[in-house]
């Protein structure tokens, strides 16, 4: 076994760091859209809004039931074939669309469970003072459900950050794509990918710390 | 003034409220007593539309709603005319005491934040909990939580406050402070409709006591009359049972 080329690895760090922002953007934007979509889905499911409820069930079933990579290829290669206007979809857009819908499908279910878990008396109290359904969701139920759903939602976010690496298959040069190119040029595959792996790992660790902090903050109202 | 006309509530084939007629004057304190499961809570919940009445009319202030034709708008308007105090307090767990009281003013009445908080602070002072303004419900005793819940109902400026067994889930040590606050409200002639098993409260505070059984009003009158001289055998029977466990009331008959 050859000795690791540490010098190469250290030199690679600043090179790959330039692509980290794109990875974080893909995940960040994907997460924001996925959260919005998941909340809408969850509310539709909880209130059993006719038609929308059935559509949501099919949507969730499809995006949970098929691989993310297949979905990305559908958005990137498949849609432009059907609708020529969609040829403007680039790899970054297709990745964000795929991540959004895939993770929204998962998160909708955990948000729905958290909403259902909020005590019925909270809803009744909100109704009794004359709040509309929208107001009681926004001000009372969702904030309480957030606390319950937070740990699983953070898990999905962590998963999403790692899933951005699939974007390289759509020709997006994010952290994974850049690593692939560097490795192909130097033939030092192990060194290149271990540097990339450590970068993902550090990002995820920072997020875990953030999760702890948020959980403590959200639990403030519930401790004696 | 509140006026219920032939108010009925059916759960499937079960008749829980059977054509209730009831008029409550402004400033009147009415206590509803009766055995468990006879529709007392359902009556309050129907007035607040937490349950949809099956038929009948509810009038509160200038607002009159026919149960069979109640629109979403009617229901919201009726809820805003009536305030509800729950047996289990039901304070918003994600909000502090002051936020619980201000919530309705902010969200439903669309008051500016400063004005709503000022009003909420006045109410906190009135219920004797200024120092708990920023406490969350989980850190308060049952008695304190129920007082904040009453404060939340006071903030509504509603025509009537509906109390659904407000002391039933409290530890005995907290019952007095909650009853004390209710007495204070009664002294200010806040219109109140109270379902309770606290017979001493009924005797001391109520203008009128209503005995409900089987979804119907069996007997009503001033507390002295109901407690000293009940006419209906069902009322006599109920009072005999409840007074056996509630020595606070001098024995009738």
CSV table of C-alpha atoms in Angstrom, one decimal:
chain,number,residue,atom,x,y,z
A,1,UNK,CA,0.0,0.0,0.0
A,2,UNK,CA,1.2,3.4,-0.9
A,3,UNK,CA,1.5,6.0,1.8
A,4,UNK,CA,-1.2,8.7,1.7
A,5,UNK,CA,-0.2,11.8,-0.2
A,6,UNK,CA,-0.9,14.2,2.6
A,7,UNK,CA,0.5,17.2,0.8
A,8,UNK,CA,-1.9,16.7,-2.1
A,9,UNK,CA,-4.8,16.4,0.4
A,10,UNK,CA,-3.9,19.6,2.1
A,11,UNK,CA,-3.6,21.4,-1.2
A,12,UNK,CA,-7.0,20.1,-2.2
A,13,UNK,CA,-8.8,21.6,0.8
A,14,UNK,CA,-8.8,25.2,-0.5
A,15,UNK,CA,-9.7,24.0,-4.0
A,16,UNK,CA,-12.7,22.0,-2.9
A,17,UNK,CA,-13.8,24.7,-0.3
A,18,UNK,CA,-14.7,26.9,-3.3
A,19,UNK,CA,-17.4,24.4,-4.2
A,20,UNK,CA,-18.8,24.0,-0.7
A,21,UNK,CA,-21.0,27.1,-1.0
A,22,UNK,CA,-22.9,25.7,-4.0
A,23,UNK,CA,-23.5,22.4,-2.0
A,24,UNK,CA,-24.8,24.4,0.9
A,25,UNK,CA,-27.0,26.6,-1.4
A,26,UNK,CA,-28.5,23.5,-3.0
A,27,UNK,CA,-29.4,22.1,0.3
A,28,UNK,CA,-30.4,25.4,1.9
A,29,UNK,CA,-32.8,26.4,-0.9
A,30,UNK,CA,-34.1,22.9,-1.2
A,31,UNK,CA,-34.8,22.8,2.5
A,32,UNK,CA,-36.7,26.1,2.5
A,33,UNK,CA,-38.9,25.0,-0.4
A,34,UNK,CA,-39.3,21.5,1.0
A,35,UNK,CA,-40.4,22.8,4.4
A,36,UNK,CA,-43.0,25.2,2.9
A,37,UNK,CA,-44.3,22.4,0.6
A,38,UNK,CA,-44.3,19.8,3.5
A,39,UNK,CA,-46.2,22.2,5.8
A,40,UNK,CA,-48.9,22.7,3.1
A,41,UNK,CA,-49.1,19.0,2.5
A,42,UNK,CA,-49.4,18.3,6.2
A,43,UNK,CA,-52.1,20.9,6.7
A,44,UNK,CA,-54.0,19.5,3.7
A,45,UNK,CA,-53.8,16.0,5.1
A,46,UNK,CA,-54.7,17.0,8.7
A,47,UNK,CA,-57.8,19.1,7.6
A,48,UNK,CA,-58.6,16.5,4.9
A,49,UNK,CA,-59.3,19.1,2.3
A,50,UNK,CA,-61.2,17.3,-0.4
A,51,UNK,CA,-59.4,16.7,-3.8
A,52,UNK,CA,-56.1,18.3,-2.5
A,53,UNK,CA,-55.9,15.5,0.1
A,54,UNK,CA,-56.1,12.8,-2.5
A,55,UNK,CA,-53.6,14.5,-4.8
A,56,UNK,CA,-51.2,15.0,-1.8
A,57,UNK,CA,-51.5,11.3,-0.9
A,58,UNK,CA,-50.5,10.3,-4.5
A,59,UNK,CA,-47.7,12.9,-4.6
A,60,UNK,CA,-46.2,11.7,-1.3
A,61,UNK,CA,-46.5,8.1,-2.3
A,62,UNK,CA,-44.7,8.7,-5.6
A,63,UNK,CA,-41.9,10.8,-4.2
A,64,UNK,CA,-41.3,8.4,-1.3
A,65,UNK,CA,-41.6,5.4,-3.5
A,66,UNK,CA,-39.0,6.2,-6.1
A,67,UNK,CA,-35.3,6.8,-5.9
A,68,UNK,CA,-34.1,10.4,-5.7
A,69,UNK,CA,-31.7,9.7,-8.6
A,70,UNK,CA,-34.5,8.6,-10.8
A,71,UNK,CA,-36.5,11.7,-9.9
A,72,UNK,CA,-33.5,14.0,-10.7
A,73,UNK,CA,-33.1,12.3,-14.1
A,74,UNK,CA,-36.9,12.8,-14.7
A,75,UNK,CA,-36.6,16.5,-14.0
A,76,UNK,CA,-33.4,17.1,-15.9
A,77,UNK,CA,-33.6,14.8,-18.9
A,78,UNK,CA,-37.3,13.7,-18.9
A,79,UNK,CA,-39.3,17.0,-18.6
A,80,UNK,CA,-37.5,18.9,-21.4
A,81,UNK,CA,-38.3,16.0,-23.7
A,82,UNK,CA,-42.0,16.3,-23.0
A,83,UNK,CA,-42.2,20.0,-22.9
A,84,UNK,CA,-39.7,21.8,-25.1
A,85,UNK,CA,-40.2,25.0,-23.0
A,86,UNK,CA,-38.5,23.2,-20.1
A,87,UNK,CA,-35.2,22.8,-21.8
A,88,UNK,CA,-34.2,25.9,-19.9
A,89,UNK,CA,-34.0,23.8,-16.7
A,90,UNK,CA,-30.4,23.5,-15.8
A,91,UNK,CA,-28.8,21.0,-13.5
A,92,UNK,CA,-29.0,23.3,-10.5
A,93,UNK,CA,-32.7,24.0,-10.9
A,94,UNK,CA,-33.4,20.3,-11.5
A,95,UNK,CA,-31.5,19.4,-8.4
A,96,UNK,CA,-33.4,21.9,-6.3
A,97,UNK,CA,-36.7,20.7,-7.7
A,98,UNK,CA,-35.9,17.1,-7.0
A,99,UNK,CA,-34.6,17.6,-3.5
A,100,UNK,CA,-37.6,19.8,-2.7
A,101,UNK,CA,-40.2,17.3,-3.8
A,102,UNK,CA,-38.4,14.2,-2.5
A,103,UNK,CA,-37.8,15.6,0.9
A,104,UNK,CA,-41.1,17.4,1.1
A,105,UNK,CA,-42.8,14.0,0.8
A,106,UNK,CA,-40.9,12.6,3.7
A,107,UNK,CA,-41.2,15.7,5.9
A,108,UNK,CA,-44.9,16.1,5.3
A,109,UNK,CA,-45.5,12.9,7.1
A,110,UNK,CA,-43.5,13.8,10.1
A,111,UNK,CA,-45.0,17.2,10.3
A,112,UNK,CA,-48.5,15.7,10.0
A,113,UNK,CA,-47.7,13.3,12.9
A,114,UNK,CA,-46.5,16.2,15.0
A,115,UNK,CA,-49.6,18.3,14.3
A,116,UNK,CA,-51.9,15.4,15.2
A,117,UNK,CA,-49.9,15.1,18.4
A,118,UNK,CA,-50.7,18.6,19.6
A,119,UNK,CA,-53.3,18.3,22.3
A,120,UNK,CA,-56.9,18.8,21.2
A,121,UNK,CA,-57.5,21.3,24.0
A,122,UNK,CA,-55.1,23.7,22.3
A,123,UNK,CA,-57.2,23.8,19.2
A,124,UNK,CA,-60.4,24.2,21.2
A,125,UNK,CA,-59.0,27.1,23.2
A,126,UNK,CA,-57.9,28.8,20.0
A,127,UNK,CA,-61.4,28.3,18.4
A,128,UNK,CA,-63.1,29.5,21.6
A,129,UNK,CA,-61.4,32.9,21.3
A,130,UNK,CA,-62.6,33.2,17.7
A,131,UNK,CA,-59.5,32.3,15.8
A,132,UNK,CA,-59.9,31.0,12.2
A,133,UNK,CA,-58.4,27.7,11.2
A,134,UNK,CA,-55.5,29.4,9.5
A,135,UNK,CA,-54.7,31.5,12.6
A,136,UNK,CA,-54.8,28.6,15.0
A,137,UNK,CA,-52.6,26.6,12.7
A,138,UNK,CA,-50.1,29.4,12.3
A,139,UNK,CA,-50.0,30.7,15.9
A,140,UNK,CA,-50.8,27.7,18.1
A,141,UNK,CA,-50.5,24.3,16.4
A,142,UNK,CA,-47.6,24.7,14.1
A,143,UNK,CA,-45.3,26.3,16.7
A,144,UNK,CA,-46.0,23.4,19.1
A,145,UNK,CA,-45.7,20.8,16.4
A,146,UNK,CA,-42.3,22.3,15.3
A,147,UNK,CA,-40.8,21.4,18.6
A,148,UNK,CA,-41.9,17.8,18.2
A,149,UNK,CA,-40.9,17.6,14.5
A,150,UNK,CA,-37.5,19.4,14.8
A,151,UNK,CA,-35.3,16.4,15.5
A,152,UNK,CA,-36.6,14.4,12.5
A,153,UNK,CA,-36.6,17.5,10.2
A,154,UNK,CA,-33.0,18.2,11.1
A,155,UNK,CA,-32.2,14.6,10.2
A,156,UNK,CA,-33.8,15.1,6.8
A,157,UNK,CA,-31.8,18.3,6.3
A,158,UNK,CA,-28.6,16.4,7.1
A,159,UNK,CA,-29.7,13.8,4.6
A,160,UNK,CA,-30.4,16.4,2.0
A,161,UNK,CA,-27.0,18.0,2.3
A,162,UNK,CA,-25.5,14.6,1.5
A,163,UNK,CA,-28.0,14.0,-1.3
A,164,UNK,CA,-26.8,17.2,-3.1
A,165,UNK,CA,-23.8,15.0,-4.1
A,166,UNK,CA,-26.1,13.4,-6.7
A,167,UNK,CA,-26.2,16.7,-8.5
A,168,UNK,CA,-22.9,15.8,-10.1
A,169,UNK,CA,-24.7,13.3,-12.3
A,170,UNK,CA,-26.6,16.2,-13.8
A,171,UNK,CA,-23.3,18.0,-14.6
A,172,UNK,CA,-23.4,20.3,-11.6
A,173,UNK,CA,-19.9,21.0,-10.2
A,174,UNK,CA,-20.6,21.1,-6.5
A,175,UNK,CA,-18.4,19.6,-3.9
A,176,UNK,CA,-18.8,16.0,-5.2
A,177,UNK,CA,-18.5,17.0,-8.9
A,178,UNK,CA,-15.4,19.0,-8.2
A,179,UNK,CA,-13.8,16.2,-6.2
A,180,UNK,CA,-14.6,13.8,-9.1
A,181,UNK,CA,-12.8,16.1,-11.5
A,182,UNK,CA,-9.8,16.6,-9.2
A,183,UNK,CA,-9.5,12.8,-8.6
A,184,UNK,CA,-9.7,12.0,-12.3
A,185,UNK,CA,-6.9,14.4,-13.0
A,186,UNK,CA,-4.5,13.2,-10.3
A,187,UNK,CA,-5.5,9.5,-10.0
A,188,UNK,CA,-5.4,10.0,-6.2
A,189,UNK,CA,-8.9,8.8,-5.7
A,190,UNK,CA,-8.7,7.9,-2.1
A,191,UNK,CA,-7.1,11.2,-1.0
A,192,UNK,CA,-9.6,13.3,-3.0
A,193,UNK,CA,-12.7,11.5,-1.7
A,194,UNK,CA,-11.5,11.3,1.9
A,195,UNK,CA,-11.1,15.1,1.8
A,196,UNK,CA,-14.6,15.5,0.4
A,197,UNK,CA,-16.0,13.0,3.0
A,198,UNK,CA,-14.4,14.9,5.9
A,199,UNK,CA,-15.9,18.2,4.5
A,200,UNK,CA,-19.4,16.7,4.5
A,201,UNK,CA,-18.8,15.3,7.9
A,202,UNK,CA,-17.7,18.6,9.4
A,203,UNK,CA,-20.8,20.4,7.9
A,204,UNK,CA,-23.1,17.8,9.4
A,205,UNK,CA,-21.4,18.0,12.8
A,206,UNK,CA,-21.9,21.7,12.9
A,207,UNK,CA,-25.6,21.2,12.1
A,208,UNK,CA,-25.9,18.6,14.9
A,209,UNK,CA,-24.6,21.3,17.3
A,210,UNK,CA,-27.2,23.7,15.9
A,211,UNK,CA,-29.9,21.1,16.4
A,212,UNK,CA,-29.0,20.7,20.1
A,213,UNK,CA,-29.1,24.5,20.5
A,214,UNK,CA,-32.5,24.8,18.8
A,215,UNK,CA,-34.0,21.9,20.8
A,216,UNK,CA,-32.9,23.5,24.1
A,217,UNK,CA,-34.5,26.8,23.0
A,218,UNK,CA,-37.7,25.3,21.8
A,219,UNK,CA,-38.0,23.3,25.0
A,220,UNK,CA,-37.8,26.4,27.1
A,221,UNK,CA,-41.6,26.9,27.3
A,222,UNK,CA,-42.1,23.3,28.5
A,223,UNK,CA,-39.7,23.0,31.4
A,224,UNK,CA,-40.7,23.6,34.9
B,1,UNK,CA,-78.6,39.3,27.0
B,2,UNK,CA,-78.4,35.7,26.0
B,3,UNK,CA,-81.4,33.8,24.7
B,4,UNK,CA,-81.4,30.1,23.8
B,5,UNK,CA,-84.6,29.0,22.0
B,6,UNK,CA,-85.3,25.2,21.7
B,7,UNK,CA,-81.6,24.4,21.5
B,8,UNK,CA,-81.1,20.7,20.8
B,9,UNK,CA,-78.0,18.6,20.4
B,10,UNK,CA,-78.1,15.0,19.2
B,11,UNK,CA,-75.1,12.7,19.0
B,12,UNK,CA,-76.4,10.1,16.5
B,13,UNK,CA,-79.5,8.8,18.2
B,14,UNK,CA,-78.7,10.1,21.6
B,15,UNK,CA,-80.4,13.3,22.6
B,16,UNK,CA,-78.0,15.2,24.8
B,17,UNK,CA,-79.8,18.6,24.8
B,18,UNK,CA,-83.6,18.5,24.4
B,19,UNK,CA,-85.1,21.8,23.3
B,20,UNK,CA,-83.5,24.0,25.9
B,21,UNK,CA,-85.0,27.4,26.4
B,22,UNK,CA,-83.0,29.8,28.5
B,23,UNK,CA,-82.7,33.6,28.9
B,24,UNK,CA,-79.9,35.2,30.8
B,25,UNK,CA,-80.0,38.9,31.6
B,26,UNK,CA,-76.9,41.1,31.3
B,27,UNK,CA,-74.9,41.0,34.5
B,28,UNK,CA,-76.7,37.8,35.7
B,29,UNK,CA,-74.7,35.0,37.3
B,30,UNK,CA,-76.2,31.7,36.5
B,31,UNK,CA,-75.0,28.4,37.8
B,32,UNK,CA,-75.9,25.1,36.2
B,33,UNK,CA,-75.9,22.0,38.4
B,34,UNK,CA,-76.9,18.4,37.7
B,35,UNK,CA,-75.5,14.8,37.5
B,36,UNK,CA,-72.6,14.0,35.2
B,37,UNK,CA,-73.4,13.2,31.6
B,38,UNK,CA,-76.6,15.2,31.5
B,39,UNK,CA,-75.6,17.7,28.9
B,40,UNK,CA,-74.3,20.6,31.1
B,41,UNK,CA,-71.0,20.9,29.4
B,42,UNK,CA,-72.5,20.3,26.0
B,43,UNK,CA,-74.9,23.2,26.6
B,44,UNK,CA,-71.9,25.6,27.2
B,45,UNK,CA,-70.0,24.1,24.3
B,46,UNK,CA,-73.0,24.7,21.9
B,47,UNK,CA,-73.2,28.3,22.9
B,48,UNK,CA,-69.5,28.7,22.0
B,49,UNK,CA,-70.0,26.5,18.9
B,50,UNK,CA,-67.3,24.1,20.1
B,51,UNK,CA,-70.1,21.7,19.3
B,52,UNK,CA,-72.5,22.4,16.5
B,53,UNK,CA,-76.0,22.4,17.9
B,54,UNK,CA,-78.4,20.2,16.0
B,55,UNK,CA,-81.3,22.8,16.0
B,56,UNK,CA,-82.5,25.9,17.8
B,57,UNK,CA,-81.5,29.5,18.0
B,58,UNK,CA,-78.7,31.2,20.0
B,59,UNK,CA,-78.8,34.9,20.5
B,60,UNK,CA,-76.1,36.8,22.3
B,61,UNK,CA,-76.2,40.6,22.3
B,62,UNK,CA,-77.3,41.8,18.8
B,63,UNK,CA,-76.2,38.5,17.2
B,64,UNK,CA,-78.7,35.7,16.5
B,65,UNK,CA,-77.7,32.4,14.9
B,66,UNK,CA,-80.0,29.6,13.8
B,67,UNK,CA,-78.1,26.4,14.4
B,68,UNK,CA,-79.4,24.8,11.1
B,69,UNK,CA,-78.3,27.7,9.0
B,70,UNK,CA,-75.1,28.7,10.8
B,71,UNK,CA,-72.4,29.9,8.4
B,72,UNK,CA,-68.7,29.9,9.2
B,73,UNK,CA,-69.0,33.7,9.6
B,74,UNK,CA,-71.9,33.3,12.1
B,75,UNK,CA,-69.9,30.7,14.1
B,76,UNK,CA,-66.8,33.0,14.3
B,77,UNK,CA,-68.9,35.9,15.3
B,78,UNK,CA,-70.7,33.9,18.0
B,79,UNK,CA,-67.4,32.7,19.4
B,80,UNK,CA,-66.1,36.2,19.6
B,81,UNK,CA,-69.2,37.2,21.6
B,82,UNK,CA,-68.6,34.5,24.1
B,83,UNK,CA,-65.6,33.5,26.1
B,84,UNK,CA,-64.9,30.0,27.4
B,85,UNK,CA,-63.0,28.7,30.5
B,86,UNK,CA,-62.1,25.1,30.2
B,87,UNK,CA,-61.9,22.4,32.9
B,88,UNK,CA,-58.3,21.6,32.0
B,89,UNK,CA,-57.3,25.3,31.6
B,90,UNK,CA,-56.1,24.8,28.0
B,91,UNK,CA,-53.6,27.6,28.1
B,92,UNK,CA,-51.6,27.9,24.9
B,93,UNK,CA,-48.5,25.9,25.9
B,94,UNK,CA,-46.2,27.8,23.5
B,95,UNK,CA,-47.1,31.2,25.0
B,96,UNK,CA,-46.3,33.0,28.2
B,97,UNK,CA,-49.1,34.2,30.6
B,98,UNK,CA,-49.2,37.7,29.2
B,99,UNK,CA,-49.1,36.3,25.6
B,100,UNK,CA,-52.0,34.0,26.4
B,101,UNK,CA,-54.1,36.9,27.5
B,102,UNK,CA,-53.0,39.2,24.7
B,103,UNK,CA,-53.4,36.6,21.9
B,104,UNK,CA,-57.1,37.2,21.2
B,105,UNK,CA,-56.6,41.0,21.2
B,106,UNK,CA,-53.7,40.7,18.8
B,107,UNK,CA,-55.0,38.1,16.4
B,108,UNK,CA,-58.7,38.3,16.5
B,109,UNK,CA,-59.3,42.0,17.3
B,110,UNK,CA,-56.2,43.1,15.5
B,111,UNK,CA,-55.1,45.5,18.2
B,112,UNK,CA,-51.6,47.0,17.9
B,113,UNK,CA,-49.1,45.0,20.0
B,114,UNK,CA,-48.4,47.8,22.5
B,115,UNK,CA,-52.1,48.3,23.3
B,116,UNK,CA,-52.8,44.6,23.6
B,117,UNK,CA,-49.9,44.0,26.0
B,118,UNK,CA,-50.9,47.0,28.0
B,119,UNK,CA,-54.4,45.6,28.4
B,120,UNK,CA,-53.0,42.2,29.2
B,121,UNK,CA,-50.8,43.7,31.9
B,122,UNK,CA,-53.9,45.3,33.4
B,123,UNK,CA,-55.6,42.0,33.5
B,124,UNK,CA,-52.6,40.3,35.0
B,125,UNK,CA,-52.6,42.8,37.8
B,126,UNK,CA,-56.3,42.3,38.3
B,127,UNK,CA,-56.0,38.5,38.6
B,128,UNK,CA,-53.0,39.0,40.9
B,129,UNK,CA,-50.4,37.4,38.6
B,130,UNK,CA,-48.2,40.4,37.5
B,131,UNK,CA,-45.1,38.6,38.5
B,132,UNK,CA,-46.0,35.6,36.3
B,133,UNK,CA,-46.3,37.7,33.1
B,134,UNK,CA,-43.4,36.0,31.4
B,135,UNK,CA,-43.9,32.5,32.8
B,136,UNK,CA,-45.0,29.6,30.6
B,137,UNK,CA,-48.0,27.5,31.6
B,138,UNK,CA,-45.8,24.5,32.3
B,139,UNK,CA,-44.1,26.4,35.1
B,140,UNK,CA,-47.3,27.5,36.8
B,141,UNK,CA,-49.5,25.8,39.4
B,142,UNK,CA,-53.0,24.6,38.3
B,143,UNK,CA,-54.6,27.5,40.2
B,144,UNK,CA,-52.4,30.0,38.5
B,145,UNK,CA,-53.0,28.5,35.1
B,146,UNK,CA,-56.7,28.6,35.6
B,147,UNK,CA,-56.6,32.2,36.7
B,148,UNK,CA,-54.6,33.1,33.5
B,149,UNK,CA,-57.3,31.2,31.5
B,150,UNK,CA,-59.9,33.3,33.2
B,151,UNK,CA,-57.8,36.4,32.4
B,152,UNK,CA,-57.7,35.2,28.7
B,153,UNK,CA,-61.5,35.0,28.8
B,154,UNK,CA,-61.8,38.5,30.4
B,155,UNK,CA,-59.6,40.0,27.6
B,156,UNK,CA,-62.2,39.0,25.1
B,157,UNK,CA,-64.6,41.6,26.5
B,158,UNK,CA,-67.3,39.1,25.7
B,159,UNK,CA,-71.0,39.4,26.5
B,160,UNK,CA,-70.7,36.3,28.6
B,161,UNK,CA,-68.0,34.1,30.1
B,162,UNK,CA,-68.8,30.4,30.0
B,163,UNK,CA,-67.2,28.3,32.8
B,164,UNK,CA,-67.0,24.6,32.2
B,165,UNK,CA,-66.3,23.0,35.6
B,166,UNK,CA,-63.4,25.4,36.2
B,167,UNK,CA,-62.3,23.9,39.5
B,168,UNK,CA,-62.8,20.2,38.8
B,169,UNK,CA,-59.3,19.3,37.8
B,170,UNK,CA,-57.6,21.5,40.4
B,171,UNK,CA,-55.9,20.2,43.5
B,172,UNK,CA,-58.0,21.2,46.5
B,173,UNK,CA,-55.4,23.8,47.6
B,174,UNK,CA,-55.9,25.8,44.4
B,175,UNK,CA,-59.8,25.8,44.3
B,176,UNK,CA,-60.2,28.8,46.6
B,177,UNK,CA,-58.1,31.2,44.6
B,178,UNK,CA,-60.0,30.4,41.4
B,179,UNK,CA,-63.4,30.7,43.0
B,180,UNK,CA,-62.2,33.9,44.6
B,181,UNK,CA,-61.4,35.4,41.2
B,182,UNK,CA,-64.8,34.2,39.8
B,183,UNK,CA,-66.5,35.9,42.8
B,184,UNK,CA,-64.6,39.1,42.0
B,185,UNK,CA,-65.9,39.0,38.4
B,186,UNK,CA,-69.4,38.3,39.7
B,187,UNK,CA,-69.2,41.3,41.9
B,188,UNK,CA,-68.4,43.4,38.8
B,189,UNK,CA,-71.6,42.0,37.2
B,190,UNK,CA,-69.8,40.2,34.4
B,191,UNK,CA,-72.4,37.9,32.9
B,192,UNK,CA,-71.5,34.4,33.7
B,193,UNK,CA,-72.8,30.9,33.0
B,194,UNK,CA,-71.1,28.4,35.2
B,195,UNK,CA,-71.2,24.6,35.3
B,196,UNK,CA,-69.9,23.5,38.6
B,197,UNK,CA,-70.1,21.0,41.4
B,198,UNK,CA,-69.1,23.7,43.9
B,199,UNK,CA,-72.4,24.1,45.7
B,200,UNK,CA,-71.1,26.8,48.0
B,201,UNK,CA,-70.2,28.9,45.0
B,202,UNK,CA,-73.7,28.4,43.6
B,203,UNK,CA,-75.3,29.3,46.9
B,204,UNK,CA,-73.2,32.4,47.6
B,205,UNK,CA,-72.7,33.9,44.2
B,206,UNK,CA,-75.4,32.8,41.8
B,207,UNK,CA,-78.5,34.9,41.0
B,208,UNK,CA,-80.1,31.8,39.6
B,209,UNK,CA,-79.4,28.1,39.9
B,210,UNK,CA,-80.5,25.7,37.1
B,211,UNK,CA,-80.9,22.0,37.7
B,212,UNK,CA,-80.3,20.1,34.4
B,213,UNK,CA,-81.0,16.4,33.9
B,214,UNK,CA,-81.4,14.3,30.8
B,215,UNK,CA,-80.8,17.2,28.6
B,216,UNK,CA,-83.6,19.3,30.0
B,217,UNK,CA,-84.0,22.1,32.5
B,218,UNK,CA,-85.8,20.4,35.4
B,219,UNK,CA,-86.0,23.2,37.8
B,220,UNK,CA,-84.6,26.7,38.2
B,221,UNK,CA,-84.7,29.6,40.7
B,222,UNK,CA,-82.8,31.6,43.2
B,223,UNK,CA,-80.2,29.5,45.1
B,224,UNK,CA,-82.1,29.9,48.4
B,225,UNK,CA,-85.2,28.3,46.8
B,226,UNK,CA,-83.3,25.5,45.0
B,227,UNK,CA,-81.2,24.6,47.9
B,228,UNK,CA,-83.7,25.0,50.8
B,229,UNK,CA,-86.9,24.1,49.0
B,230,UNK,CA,-86.4,22.1,45.8
B,231,UNK,CA,-89.7,21.0,44.3
B,232,UNK,CA,-88.8,18.3,41.8
B,233,UNK,CA,-88.0,14.9,43.3
B,234,UNK,CA,-85.0,14.6,40.9
B,235,UNK,CA,-83.6,17.9,42.2
B,236,UNK,CA,-84.1,16.7,45.8
B,237,UNK,CA,-82.4,13.4,45.0
B,238,UNK,CA,-79.4,15.1,43.4
B,239,UNK,CA,-78.9,17.6,46.2
B,240,UNK,CA,-79.2,14.9,48.8
B,241,UNK,CA,-76.4,12.9,47.1
B,242,UNK,CA,-74.1,15.9,46.5
B,243,UNK,CA,-74.6,17.5,49.8
B,244,UNK,CA,-73.6,14.3,51.5
B,245,UNK,CA,-70.1,14.8,50.2
B,246,UNK,CA,-70.2,18.6,50.4
B,247,UNK,CA,-70.8,19.7,54.0
B,248,UNK,CA,-70.4,23.4,53.1
B,249,UNK,CA,-74.1,23.7,52.4
B,250,UNK,CA,-76.6,23.7,55.2
B,251,UNK,CA,-78.9,20.8,54.8
B,252,UNK,CA,-82.1,21.6,53.1
B,253,UNK,CA,-85.6,20.6,54.2
